[in-house]
Tab-separated table of N, CA and C in Angstrom:
chain	number	residue	atom	x	y	z
A	104	MET	N	-7.474	-73.877	29.807
A	104	MET	CA	-7.696	-73.068	28.619
A	104	MET	C	-6.394	-72.371	28.240
A	105	LYS	N	-6.028	-72.470	26.983
A	105	LYS	CA	-4.785	-71.869	26.503
A	105	LYS	C	-4.952	-70.357	26.312
A	106	LYS	N	-3.934	-69.622	26.766
A	106	LYS	CA	-3.955	-68.170	26.601
A	106	LYS	C	-3.636	-67.823	25.160
A	107	VAL	N	-4.322	-66.820	24.646
A	107	VAL	CA	-4.034	-66.319	23.307
A	107	VAL	C	-2.756	-65.490	23.383
A	108	ARG	N	-1.832	-65.717	22.459
A	108	ARG	CA	-0.556	-65.008	22.473
A	108	ARG	C	-0.782	-63.516	22.231
A	109	HIS	N	-0.210	-62.699	23.098
A	109	HIS	CA	-0.224	-61.240	22.931
A	109	HIS	C	1.222	-60.780	23.058
A	110	ASN	N	1.912	-60.790	21.941
A	110	ASN	CA	3.349	-60.543	21.915
A	110	ASN	C	3.736	-60.482	20.440
A	111	PHE	N	5.036	-60.488	20.178
A	111	PHE	CA	5.490	-60.696	18.809
A	111	PHE	C	5.142	-62.129	18.434
A	112	LYS	N	4.886	-62.368	17.167
A	112	LYS	CA	4.476	-63.692	16.722
A	112	LYS	C	5.583	-64.712	16.934
A	113	LYS	N	5.184	-65.950	17.173
A	113	LYS	CA	6.150	-67.053	17.317
A	113	LYS	C	7.047	-67.080	16.087
A	114	GLY	N	8.310	-67.370	16.299
A	114	GLY	CA	9.256	-67.468	15.189
A	114	GLY	C	9.951	-66.167	14.839
A	115	ILE	N	9.510	-65.040	15.378
A	115	ILE	CA	10.181	-63.762	15.124
A	115	ILE	C	11.454	-63.745	15.968
A	116	GLU	N	12.600	-63.540	15.323
A	116	GLU	CA	13.888	-63.602	16.008
A	116	GLU	C	14.762	-62.407	15.626
A	117	LEU	N	14.231	-61.213	15.823
A	117	LEU	CA	14.962	-60.003	15.469
A	117	LEU	C	16.299	-59.901	16.192
A	118	HIS	N	16.409	-60.504	17.350
A	118	HIS	CA	17.664	-60.468	18.108
A	118	HIS	C	18.812	-61.091	17.322
A	119	LYS	N	18.515	-61.982	16.392
A	119	LYS	CA	19.565	-62.625	15.602
A	119	LYS	C	20.201	-61.673	14.587
A	120	VAL	N	19.541	-60.571	14.298
A	120	VAL	CA	20.068	-59.598	13.347
A	120	VAL	C	20.893	-58.525	14.065
A	121	CYS	N	20.781	-58.426	15.378
A	121	CYS	CA	21.528	-57.426	16.139
A	121	CYS	C	22.995	-57.823	16.271
A	122	ALA	N	23.822	-56.820	16.480
A	122	ALA	CA	25.257	-57.027	16.661
A	122	ALA	C	25.571	-57.321	18.123
A	123	ILE	N	26.760	-57.816	18.332
A	123	ILE	CA	27.394	-57.851	19.649
A	123	ILE	C	28.644	-57.015	19.453
A	124	ASP	N	28.514	-55.709	19.696
A	124	ASP	CA	29.534	-54.758	19.268
A	124	ASP	C	29.748	-53.703	20.349
A	125	GLU	N	30.924	-53.708	20.963
A	125	GLU	CA	31.241	-52.710	21.982
A	125	GLU	C	31.508	-51.337	21.377
A	126	LEU	N	31.983	-51.286	20.135
A	126	LEU	CA	32.299	-50.009	19.499
A	126	LEU	C	31.062	-49.292	18.964
A	127	ARG	N	30.056	-50.046	18.602
A	127	ARG	CA	28.789	-49.477	18.125
A	127	ARG	C	27.650	-50.083	18.935
A	128	PRO	N	27.519	-49.689	20.203
A	128	PRO	CA	26.537	-50.340	21.081
A	128	PRO	C	25.092	-50.198	20.616
A	129	VAL	N	24.770	-49.182	19.845
A	129	VAL	CA	23.393	-49.022	19.377
A	129	VAL	C	22.949	-50.230	18.545
A	130	LEU	N	23.910	-50.901	17.903
A	130	LEU	CA	23.557	-52.055	17.069
A	130	LEU	C	23.293	-53.307	17.893
A	131	ASN	N	23.474	-53.228	19.205
A	131	ASN	CA	23.120	-54.325	20.100
A	131	ASN	C	21.637	-54.278	20.464
A	132	TYR	N	20.947	-53.261	19.976
A	132	TYR	CA	19.558	-53.004	20.348
A	132	TYR	C	18.628	-53.091	19.148
A	133	ILE	N	17.392	-53.403	19.445
A	133	ILE	CA	16.295	-53.293	18.490
A	133	ILE	C	15.695	-51.911	18.718
A	134	TYR	N	15.425	-51.211	17.630
A	134	TYR	CA	14.924	-49.840	17.707
A	134	TYR	C	13.499	-49.809	17.175
A	135	PHE	N	12.607	-49.173	17.911
A	135	PHE	CA	11.214	-49.017	17.501
A	135	PHE	C	11.064	-47.615	16.921
A	136	ASP	N	10.827	-47.550	15.624
A	136	ASP	CA	10.777	-46.287	14.895
A	136	ASP	C	9.410	-46.151	14.236
A	137	GLY	N	8.514	-45.414	14.897
A	137	GLY	CA	7.150	-45.278	14.373
A	137	GLY	C	6.487	-46.647	14.333
A	138	PRO	N	5.941	-47.022	13.182
A	138	PRO	CA	5.269	-48.325	13.098
A	138	PRO	C	6.228	-49.481	12.811
A	139	TYR	N	7.534	-49.221	12.816
A	139	TYR	CA	8.519	-50.239	12.440
A	139	TYR	C	9.426	-50.625	13.599
A	140	THR	N	9.946	-51.839	13.487
A	140	THR	CA	10.962	-52.366	14.389
A	140	THR	C	12.217	-52.557	13.552
A	141	ILE	N	13.337	-52.003	14.002
A	141	ILE	CA	14.579	-52.036	13.228
A	141	ILE	C	15.625	-52.831	14.010
A	142	ALA	N	16.271	-53.768	13.321
A	142	ALA	CA	17.381	-54.519	13.907
A	142	ALA	C	18.496	-54.547	12.868
A	143	CYS	N	19.749	-54.337	13.327
A	143	CYS	CA	20.860	-54.216	12.392
A	143	CYS	C	22.158	-54.606	13.077
A	144	ASP	N	23.070	-55.218	12.315
A	144	ASP	CA	24.396	-55.496	12.864
A	144	ASP	C	25.494	-54.742	12.111
A	145	GLY	N	25.126	-53.840	11.235
A	145	GLY	CA	26.093	-53.080	10.452
A	145	GLY	C	26.252	-53.629	9.033
A	146	ARG	N	25.929	-54.887	8.829
A	146	ARG	CA	25.987	-55.504	7.490
A	146	ARG	C	24.600	-55.912	6.998
A	147	ILE	N	23.723	-56.290	7.914
A	147	ILE	CA	22.353	-56.650	7.548
A	147	ILE	C	21.390	-55.858	8.414
A	148	LEU	N	20.215	-55.622	7.875
A	148	LEU	CA	19.207	-54.841	8.582
A	148	LEU	C	17.845	-55.413	8.251
A	149	ILE	N	16.962	-55.402	9.237
A	149	ILE	CA	15.569	-55.743	8.997
A	149	ILE	C	14.715	-54.593	9.513
A	150	LYS	N	13.787	-54.177	8.677
A	150	LYS	CA	12.817	-53.134	9.019
A	150	LYS	C	11.453	-53.803	8.932
A	151	ALA	N	10.937	-54.231	10.071
A	151	ALA	CA	9.693	-54.994	10.108
A	151	ALA	C	8.564	-54.136	10.658
A	152	LYS	N	7.446	-54.165	10.000
A	152	LYS	CA	6.281	-53.430	10.477
A	152	LYS	C	5.733	-54.149	11.709
A	153	VAL	N	5.637	-53.429	12.823
A	153	VAL	CA	5.246	-54.039	14.094
A	153	VAL	C	3.900	-54.742	13.970
A	154	SER	N	2.962	-54.140	13.259
A	154	SER	CA	1.631	-54.742	13.125
A	154	SER	C	1.652	-56.044	12.326
A	155	GLU	N	2.706	-56.275	11.547
A	155	GLU	CA	2.810	-57.508	10.771
A	155	GLU	C	3.498	-58.630	11.553
A	156	ILE	N	4.313	-58.274	12.525
A	156	ILE	CA	5.079	-59.299	13.253
A	156	ILE	C	4.609	-59.468	14.700
A	157	SER	N	3.526	-58.795	15.060
A	157	SER	CA	2.988	-58.897	16.414
A	157	SER	C	1.468	-58.754	16.333
A	158	ASN	N	0.832	-58.907	17.480
A	158	ASN	CA	-0.605	-58.594	17.527
A	158	ASN	C	-0.871	-57.465	18.526
A	159	PHE	N	0.116	-56.562	18.680
A	159	PHE	CA	-0.078	-55.383	19.509
A	159	PHE	C	-1.041	-54.427	18.810
A	160	ASP	N	-1.845	-53.716	19.601
A	160	ASP	CA	-2.759	-52.751	18.998
A	160	ASP	C	-2.040	-51.419	18.764
A	161	GLU	N	-2.725	-50.504	18.121
A	161	GLU	CA	-2.113	-49.221	17.734
A	161	GLU	C	-1.578	-48.439	18.928
A	162	SER	N	-2.302	-48.452	20.041
A	162	SER	CA	-1.836	-47.700	21.211
A	162	SER	C	-0.561	-48.319	21.789
A	163	GLU	N	-0.443	-49.628	21.753
A	163	GLU	CA	0.782	-50.283	22.220
A	163	GLU	C	1.940	-49.990	21.280
A	164	ILE	N	1.676	-49.990	19.984
A	164	ILE	CA	2.718	-49.677	18.996
A	164	ILE	C	3.202	-48.247	19.192
A	165	GLU	N	2.296	-47.331	19.491
A	165	GLU	CA	2.690	-45.948	19.757
A	165	GLU	C	3.585	-45.847	20.995
A	166	LEU	N	3.319	-46.673	22.008
A	166	LEU	CA	4.161	-46.677	23.211
A	166	LEU	C	5.581	-47.147	22.906
A	167	LEU	N	5.740	-48.006	21.909
A	167	LEU	CA	7.060	-48.515	21.538
A	167	LEU	C	7.916	-47.458	20.846
A	168	ASN	N	7.288	-46.533	20.153
A	168	ASN	CA	7.993	-45.570	19.306
A	168	ASN	C	9.116	-44.836	20.030
A	169	GLY	N	10.299	-44.878	19.394
A	169	GLY	CA	11.456	-44.153	19.904
A	169	GLY	C	12.275	-44.909	20.937
A	170	HIS	N	11.837	-46.090	21.313
A	170	HIS	CA	12.527	-46.850	22.350
A	170	HIS	C	13.510	-47.861	21.763
A	171	PHE	N	14.465	-48.248	22.601
A	171	PHE	CA	15.458	-49.269	22.284
A	171	PHE	C	15.276	-50.437	23.240
A	172	LEU	N	15.355	-51.661	22.722
A	172	LEU	CA	15.292	-52.864	23.533
A	172	LEU	C	16.505	-53.715	23.191
A	173	HIS	N	17.287	-54.074	24.192
A	173	HIS	CA	18.483	-54.882	23.953
A	173	HIS	C	18.077	-56.220	23.341
A	174	ALA	N	18.923	-56.756	22.468
A	174	ALA	CA	18.637	-58.018	21.784
A	174	ALA	C	18.366	-59.143	22.775
A	175	ARG	N	19.102	-59.190	23.873
A	175	ARG	CA	18.859	-60.242	24.876
A	175	ARG	C	17.501	-60.065	25.538
A	176	GLY	N	17.085	-58.822	25.723
A	176	GLY	CA	15.751	-58.566	26.269
A	176	GLY	C	14.670	-59.047	25.321
A	177	PHE	N	14.882	-58.809	24.033
A	177	PHE	CA	13.915	-59.284	23.041
A	177	PHE	C	13.856	-60.811	23.031
A	178	GLN	N	15.016	-61.438	23.095
A	178	GLN	CA	15.074	-62.902	23.103
A	178	GLN	C	14.319	-63.454	24.323
A	179	LEU	N	14.489	-62.838	25.472
A	179	LEU	CA	13.760	-63.245	26.674
A	179	LEU	C	12.262	-63.015	26.498
A	180	LEU	N	11.897	-61.873	25.962
A	180	LEU	CA	10.497	-61.523	25.740
A	180	LEU	C	9.769	-62.577	24.914
A	181	MET	N	10.455	-63.137	23.933
A	181	MET	CA	9.836	-64.098	23.017
A	181	MET	C	9.493	-65.432	23.687
A	182	LYS	N	9.981	-65.665	24.884
A	182	LYS	CA	9.681	-66.910	25.594
A	182	LYS	C	8.281	-66.908	26.210
A	183	TYR	N	7.653	-65.738	26.231
A	183	TYR	CA	6.365	-65.596	26.903
A	183	TYR	C	5.253	-65.346	25.890
A	184	ASP	N	4.088	-65.899	26.199
A	184	ASP	CA	2.956	-65.739	25.288
A	184	ASP	C	2.225	-64.418	25.482
A	185	VAL	N	2.110	-63.981	26.731
A	185	VAL	CA	1.301	-62.792	27.004
A	185	VAL	C	2.170	-61.742	27.688
A	186	VAL	N	2.313	-60.596	27.033
A	186	VAL	CA	3.055	-59.467	27.588
A	186	VAL	C	2.227	-58.208	27.391
A	187	SER	N	2.536	-57.207	28.162
A	187	SER	CA	1.896	-55.912	27.945
A	187	SER	C	2.980	-54.876	27.711
A	188	VAL	N	2.667	-53.916	26.879
A	188	VAL	CA	3.594	-52.830	26.563
A	188	VAL	C	3.305	-51.687	27.521
A	189	GLU	N	4.361	-51.217	28.181
A	189	GLU	CA	4.237	-50.078	29.076
A	189	GLU	C	5.211	-49.002	28.624
A	190	GLU	N	5.135	-47.824	29.203
A	190	GLU	CA	5.980	-46.713	28.763
A	190	GLU	C	7.464	-46.968	28.934
A	191	ASP	N	7.839	-47.811	29.906
A	191	ASP	CA	9.254	-48.053	30.165
A	191	ASP	C	9.722	-49.451	29.769
A	192	GLY	N	8.842	-50.250	29.155
A	192	GLY	CA	9.248	-51.584	28.724
A	192	GLY	C	8.080	-52.538	28.614
A	193	PHE	N	8.390	-53.815	28.672
A	193	PHE	CA	7.390	-54.873	28.565
A	193	PHE	C	7.188	-55.508	29.935
A	194	LEU	N	5.948	-55.826	30.260
A	194	LEU	CA	5.627	-56.486	31.513
A	194	LEU	C	5.082	-57.874	31.212
A	195	VAL	N	5.698	-58.875	31.857
A	195	VAL	CA	5.258	-60.251	31.739
A	195	VAL	C	4.731	-60.657	33.109
A	196	GLN	N	3.479	-61.108	33.151
A	196	GLN	CA	2.909	-61.547	34.415
A	196	GLN	C	2.323	-62.931	34.239
A	197	GLY	N	2.542	-63.744	35.238
A	197	GLY	CA	1.999	-65.087	35.235
A	197	GLY	C	1.583	-65.472	36.634
A	198	ASP	N	1.281	-66.737	36.816
A	198	ASP	CA	0.878	-67.233	38.121
A	198	ASP	C	2.053	-67.143	39.090
A	199	GLY	N	2.041	-66.143	39.937
A	199	GLY	CA	3.054	-66.008	40.968
A	199	GLY	C	4.335	-65.322	40.542
A	200	TYR	N	4.389	-64.750	39.348
A	200	TYR	CA	5.610	-64.051	38.944
A	200	TYR	C	5.276	-62.828	38.098
A	201	SER	N	6.220	-61.923	38.094
A	201	SER	CA	6.112	-60.713	37.289
A	201	SER	C	7.528	-60.354	36.845
A	202	ILE	N	7.718	-60.156	35.546
A	202	ILE	CA	9.033	-59.826	34.989
A	202	ILE	C	8.903	-58.539	34.188
A	203	LYS	N	9.819	-57.625	34.417
A	203	LYS	CA	9.841	-56.379	33.653
A	203	LYS	C	11.069	-56.405	32.741
A	204	ILE	N	10.869	-56.206	31.450
A	204	ILE	CA	11.952	-56.112	30.478
A	204	ILE	C	11.966	-54.661	30.010
A	205	ASN	N	12.911	-53.906	30.542
A	205	ASN	CA	12.937	-52.458	30.344
A	205	ASN	C	13.568	-52.056	29.018
A	206	PHE	N	13.088	-50.936	28.498
A	206	PHE	CA	13.731	-50.279	27.377
A	206	PHE	C	15.027	-49.642	27.882
A	207	TYR	N	15.937	-49.355	26.964
A	207	TYR	CA	17.133	-48.580	27.295
A	207	TYR	C	16.664	-47.207	27.752
A	208	SER	N	17.268	-46.710	28.841
A	208	SER	CA	16.779	-45.448	29.403
A	208	SER	C	17.782	-44.307	29.311
A	209	GLY	N	18.934	-44.514	28.657
A	209	GLY	CA	19.920	-43.442	28.549
A	209	GLY	C	19.694	-42.564	27.336
A	210	ASP	N	20.597	-41.611	27.165
A	210	ASP	CA	20.511	-40.681	26.042
A	210	ASP	C	21.606	-40.919	25.005
A	211	ALA	N	22.479	-41.875	25.220
A	211	ALA	CA	23.672	-42.038	24.388
A	211	ALA	C	23.409	-42.701	23.036
A	212	LEU	N	22.306	-43.407	22.887
A	212	LEU	CA	22.087	-44.154	21.651
A	212	LEU	C	21.382	-43.311	20.593
A	213	LYS	N	21.935	-43.328	19.383
A	213	LYS	CA	21.299	-42.697	18.221
A	213	LYS	C	21.414	-43.699	17.082
A	214	TYR	N	20.274	-44.092	16.546
A	214	TYR	CA	20.279	-45.128	15.513
A	214	TYR	C	20.753	-44.542	14.182
A	215	PRO	N	21.526	-45.299	13.404
A	215	PRO	CA	21.973	-44.807	12.087
A	215	PRO	C	20.785	-44.490	11.182
A	216	ASP	N	20.999	-43.629	10.209
A	216	ASP	CA	19.942	-43.223	9.278
A	216	ASP	C	19.722	-44.309	8.223
A	217	TYR	N	19.117	-45.404	8.651
A	217	TYR	CA	18.846	-46.532	7.759
A	217	TYR	C	17.872	-46.146	6.654
A	218	GLN	N	16.945	-45.248	6.947
A	218	GLN	CA	15.909	-44.901	5.970
A	218	GLN	C	16.513	-44.256	4.733
A	219	LYS	N	17.622	-43.555	4.889
A	219	LYS	CA	18.304	-42.919	3.759
A	219	LYS	C	18.692	-43.953	2.701
A	220	VAL	N	19.124	-45.122	3.156
A	220	VAL	CA	19.496	-46.193	2.221
A	220	VAL	C	18.277	-46.612	1.401
A	221	PHE	N	17.145	-46.803	2.062
A	221	PHE	CA	15.922	-47.163	1.345
A	221	PHE	C	15.498	-46.049	0.388
A	222	ASP	N	15.554	-44.797	0.856
A	222	ASP	CA	15.088	-43.661	0.062
A	222	ASP	C	15.941	-43.405	-1.175
A	223	GLN	N	17.251	-43.643	-1.089
A	223	GLN	CA	18.146	-43.332	-2.202
A	223	GLN	C	18.456	-44.534	-3.093
A	224	TRP	N	17.897	-45.655	-2.764
A	224	TRP	CA	18.148	-46.872	-3.528
A	224	TRP	C	17.429	-46.789	-4.877
A	225	ILE	N	18.149	-47.114	-5.959
A	225	ILE	CA	17.582	-47.109	-7.308
A	225	ILE	C	17.821	-48.480	-7.919
A	226	ALA	N	16.787	-49.077	-8.451
A	226	ALA	CA	16.905	-50.413	-9.046
A	226	ALA	C	17.726	-50.365	-10.333
A	227	GLY	N	18.358	-51.475	-10.648
A	227	GLY	CA	18.960	-51.602	-11.958
A	227	GLY	C	20.443	-51.871	-12.029
A	228	ASP	N	21.160	-51.952	-10.934
A	228	ASP	CA	22.599	-52.197	-10.973
A	228	ASP	C	22.872	-53.646	-11.373
A	229	GLN	N	23.772	-53.849	-12.296
A	229	GLN	CA	24.093	-55.194	-12.773
A	229	GLN	C	25.477	-55.659	-12.339
A	230	ARG	N	26.118	-54.943	-11.419
A	230	ARG	CA	27.428	-55.357	-10.941
A	230	ARG	C	27.330	-56.672	-10.190
A	231	LYS	N	28.442	-57.388	-10.168
A	231	LYS	CA	28.507	-58.624	-9.412
A	231	LYS	C	28.831	-58.286	-7.961
A	232	ILE	N	28.252	-59.054	-7.064
A	232	ILE	CA	28.527	-58.876	-5.642
A	232	ILE	C	28.853	-60.233	-5.025
A	233	VAL	N	29.443	-60.186	-3.855
A	233	VAL	CA	29.669	-61.384	-3.052
A	233	VAL	C	28.726	-61.279	-1.869
A	234	LEU	N	27.947	-62.318	-1.651
A	234	LEU	CA	26.935	-62.294	-0.608
A	234	LEU	C	27.162	-63.446	0.363
A	235	ASN	N	27.252	-63.138	1.621
A	235	ASN	CA	27.382	-64.163	2.642
A	235	ASN	C	26.002	-64.804	2.842
A	236	PRO	N	25.842	-66.093	2.576
A	236	PRO	CA	24.524	-66.729	2.669
A	236	PRO	C	23.958	-66.745	4.090
A	237	TYR	N	24.827	-66.660	5.091
A	237	TYR	CA	24.338	-66.637	6.465
A	237	TYR	C	23.575	-65.352	6.755
A	238	TYR	N	23.947	-64.247	6.103
A	238	TYR	CA	23.207	-63.008	6.275
A	238	TYR	C	21.755	-63.189	5.828
A	239	LEU	N	21.581	-63.791	4.677
A	239	LEU	CA	20.240	-64.016	4.142
A	239	LEU	C	19.445	-64.922	5.077
A	240	SER	N	20.085	-65.957	5.563
A	240	SER	CA	19.436	-66.880	6.488
A	240	SER	C	19.014	-66.165	7.770
A	241	ASP	N	19.889	-65.309	8.310
A	241	ASP	CA	19.572	-64.584	9.539
A	241	ASP	C	18.398	-63.634	9.347
A	242	VAL	N	18.363	-62.931	8.213
A	242	VAL	CA	17.265	-62.005	7.951
A	242	VAL	C	15.947	-62.771	7.853
A	243	CYS	N	15.927	-63.870	7.106
A	243	CYS	CA	14.698	-64.664	6.966
A	243	CYS	C	14.247	-65.223	8.313
A	244	ALA	N	15.191	-65.732	9.095
A	244	ALA	CA	14.850	-66.284	10.408
A	244	ALA	C	14.313	-65.211	11.338
A	245	SER	N	14.792	-63.972	11.195
A	245	SER	CA	14.387	-62.912	12.117
A	245	SER	C	12.905	-62.579	12.016
A	246	VAL	N	12.298	-62.820	10.848
A	246	VAL	CA	10.867	-62.539	10.674
A	246	VAL	C	10.080	-63.792	10.295
A	247	ASN	N	10.710	-64.960	10.447
A	247	ASN	CA	10.072	-66.242	10.176
A	247	ASN	C	9.557	-66.318	8.735
A	248	ALA	N	10.364	-65.843	7.797
A	248	ALA	CA	9.990	-65.850	6.377
A	248	ALA	C	10.525	-67.104	5.712
A	249	LYS	N	9.715	-67.694	4.871
A	249	LYS	CA	10.118	-68.900	4.134
A	249	LYS	C	10.744	-68.561	2.789
A	250	GLU	N	10.446	-67.373	2.273
A	250	GLU	CA	10.972	-66.936	0.978
A	250	GLU	C	11.409	-65.482	1.081
A	251	VAL	N	12.329	-65.106	0.201
A	251	VAL	CA	12.795	-63.728	0.163
A	251	VAL	C	12.992	-63.321	-1.297
A	252	ARG	N	12.625	-62.089	-1.600
A	252	ARG	CA	12.883	-61.527	-2.940
A	252	ARG	C	13.993	-60.503	-2.771
A	253	MET	N	15.040	-60.607	-3.608
A	253	MET	CA	16.176	-59.696	-3.523
A	253	MET	C	16.133	-58.728	-4.701
A	254	SER	N	16.271	-57.446	-4.400
A	254	SER	CA	16.338	-56.415	-5.435
A	254	SER	C	17.681	-55.714	-5.310
A	255	PHE	N	18.370	-55.607	-6.428
A	255	PHE	CA	19.708	-55.033	-6.436
A	255	PHE	C	19.640	-53.588	-6.884
A	256	GLY	N	20.390	-52.720	-6.221
A	256	GLY	CA	20.290	-51.294	-6.451
A	256	GLY	C	21.412	-50.709	-7.282
A	257	LYS	N	21.255	-49.436	-7.596
A	257	LYS	CA	22.191	-48.712	-8.451
A	257	LYS	C	23.148	-47.842	-7.642
A	258	ASN	N	22.635	-46.941	-6.795
A	258	ASN	CA	23.496	-46.010	-6.071
A	258	ASN	C	24.167	-46.627	-4.864
A	259	TYR	N	23.428	-47.372	-4.089
A	259	TYR	CA	23.981	-48.001	-2.898
A	259	TYR	C	24.309	-49.445	-3.215
A	260	GLN	N	25.374	-49.922	-2.661
A	260	GLN	CA	25.809	-51.292	-2.899
A	260	GLN	C	25.126	-52.220	-1.898
A	261	CYS	N	23.803	-52.205	-1.897
A	261	CYS	CA	23.056	-53.047	-0.978
A	261	CYS	C	21.992	-53.816	-1.738
A	262	VAL	N	21.482	-54.822	-1.093
A	262	VAL	CA	20.387	-55.621	-1.624
A	262	VAL	C	19.179	-55.339	-0.735
A	263	ILE	N	18.073	-54.930	-1.351
A	263	ILE	CA	16.831	-54.709	-0.619
A	263	ILE	C	16.040	-56.022	-0.663
A	264	LEU	N	15.507	-56.412	0.479
A	264	LEU	CA	14.786	-57.672	0.599
A	264	LEU	C	13.328	-57.416	0.941
A	265	ASP	N	12.443	-58.194	0.344
A	265	ASP	CA	11.067	-58.238	0.805
A	265	ASP	C	10.635	-59.695	0.826
A	266	PHE	N	9.475	-59.948	1.380
A	266	PHE	CA	9.091	-61.311	1.709
A	266	PHE	C	7.755	-61.665	1.046
A	267	PRO	N	7.818	-62.192	-0.199
A	267	PRO	CA	6.584	-62.517	-0.928
A	267	PRO	C	5.869	-63.711	-0.296
A	268	HIS	N	4.613	-63.854	-0.627
A	268	HIS	CA	3.797	-64.979	-0.168
A	268	HIS	C	3.769	-65.061	1.358
A	269	SER	N	3.675	-63.899	2.001
A	269	SER	CA	3.609	-63.845	3.464
A	269	SER	C	2.720	-62.666	3.844
A	270	ASP	N	2.539	-62.493	5.126
A	270	ASP	CA	1.776	-61.348	5.639
A	270	ASP	C	2.673	-60.157	5.931
A	271	LEU	N	3.884	-60.167	5.396
A	271	LEU	CA	4.884	-59.135	5.695
A	271	LEU	C	4.962	-58.129	4.550
A	272	ASP	N	3.847	-57.520	4.222
A	272	ASP	CA	3.776	-56.629	3.063
A	272	ASP	C	4.684	-55.407	3.166
A	273	ASP	N	4.806	-54.819	4.353
A	273	ASP	CA	5.606	-53.604	4.525
A	273	ASP	C	6.931	-53.855	5.219
A	274	THR	N	7.251	-55.095	5.510
A	274	THR	CA	8.513	-55.440	6.149
A	274	THR	C	9.591	-55.553	5.087
A	275	LYS	N	10.735	-54.935	5.330
A	275	LYS	CA	11.838	-54.916	4.363
A	275	LYS	C	13.140	-55.261	5.066
A	276	GLY	N	14.135	-55.639	4.298
A	276	GLY	CA	15.460	-55.913	4.821
A	276	GLY	C	16.523	-55.324	3.930
A	277	ILE	N	17.730	-55.248	4.451
A	277	ILE	CA	18.889	-54.785	3.690
A	277	ILE	C	20.040	-55.733	3.986
A	278	ILE	N	20.798	-56.081	2.961
A	278	ILE	CA	22.078	-56.755	3.135
A	278	ILE	C	23.113	-55.914	2.411
A	279	MET	N	24.193	-55.622	3.117
A	279	MET	CA	25.298	-54.868	2.535
A	279	MET	C	26.329	-55.880	2.021
A	280	PRO	N	26.390	-56.105	0.709
A	280	PRO	CA	27.337	-57.086	0.163
A	280	PRO	C	28.720	-56.473	-0.049
A	281	LYS	N	29.645	-57.324	-0.414
A	281	LYS	CA	30.974	-56.883	-0.828
A	281	LYS	C	30.975	-56.842	-2.344
A	282	LEU	N	31.665	-55.879	-2.921
A	282	LEU	CA	31.804	-55.857	-4.372
A	282	LEU	C	32.698	-57.020	-4.777
A	283	ASP	N	32.374	-57.638	-5.883
A	283	ASP	CA	33.162	-58.760	-6.392
A	283	ASP	C	34.461	-58.229	-6.965
A	284	CYS	N	35.587	-58.764	-6.534
A	284	CYS	CA	36.902	-58.301	-6.981
A	284	CYS	C	37.102	-58.508	-8.478
A	285	ASP	N	36.361	-59.408	-9.102
A	285	ASP	CA	36.478	-59.642	-10.534
A	285	ASP	C	35.974	-58.465	-11.357
A	286	ASP	N	35.225	-57.545	-10.735
A	286	ASP	CA	34.691	-56.397	-11.457
A	286	ASP	C	35.753	-55.320	-11.708
A	287	PHE	N	36.883	-55.408	-11.064
A	287	PHE	CA	37.891	-54.349	-11.168
A	287	PHE	C	38.985	-54.707	-12.131
């Protein structure tokens, strides 16, 4: 009998949005902020609602809040169908084995104020931008989205992303583009 998956949904690859950055180590981690999971490399960001990208219940989602999980830990976690959320990390148990994938336990990490970008973003900017297509691909792959809607803002030079025709109603992304030199 096949076990029902109790984890993040297959195809979720938030680790691909994280940085490998010694100068900004917090960006090497996935951050659980309330009902959301945040992954960022400094140029792209995904803010995914945990209930949309996993089948964890509310009490498990509450246990995640405020914790950091290294991108490699998340990548390892995704290899397993059944995991449990504990106060200090994820527990994977199978026939004859038990693996613990711990949250970061130090005090040094503070996640950037990503929400400010969402809160201050105003639609309507018509400036030209240069967009790296790999950023868009990485964001879509991180939440297994087949389509993306891009909204261009006025105050911040970012593109807000959402994922139509999916179950990702509250999941959002950000791409920080470069201004097009032809505009100057």
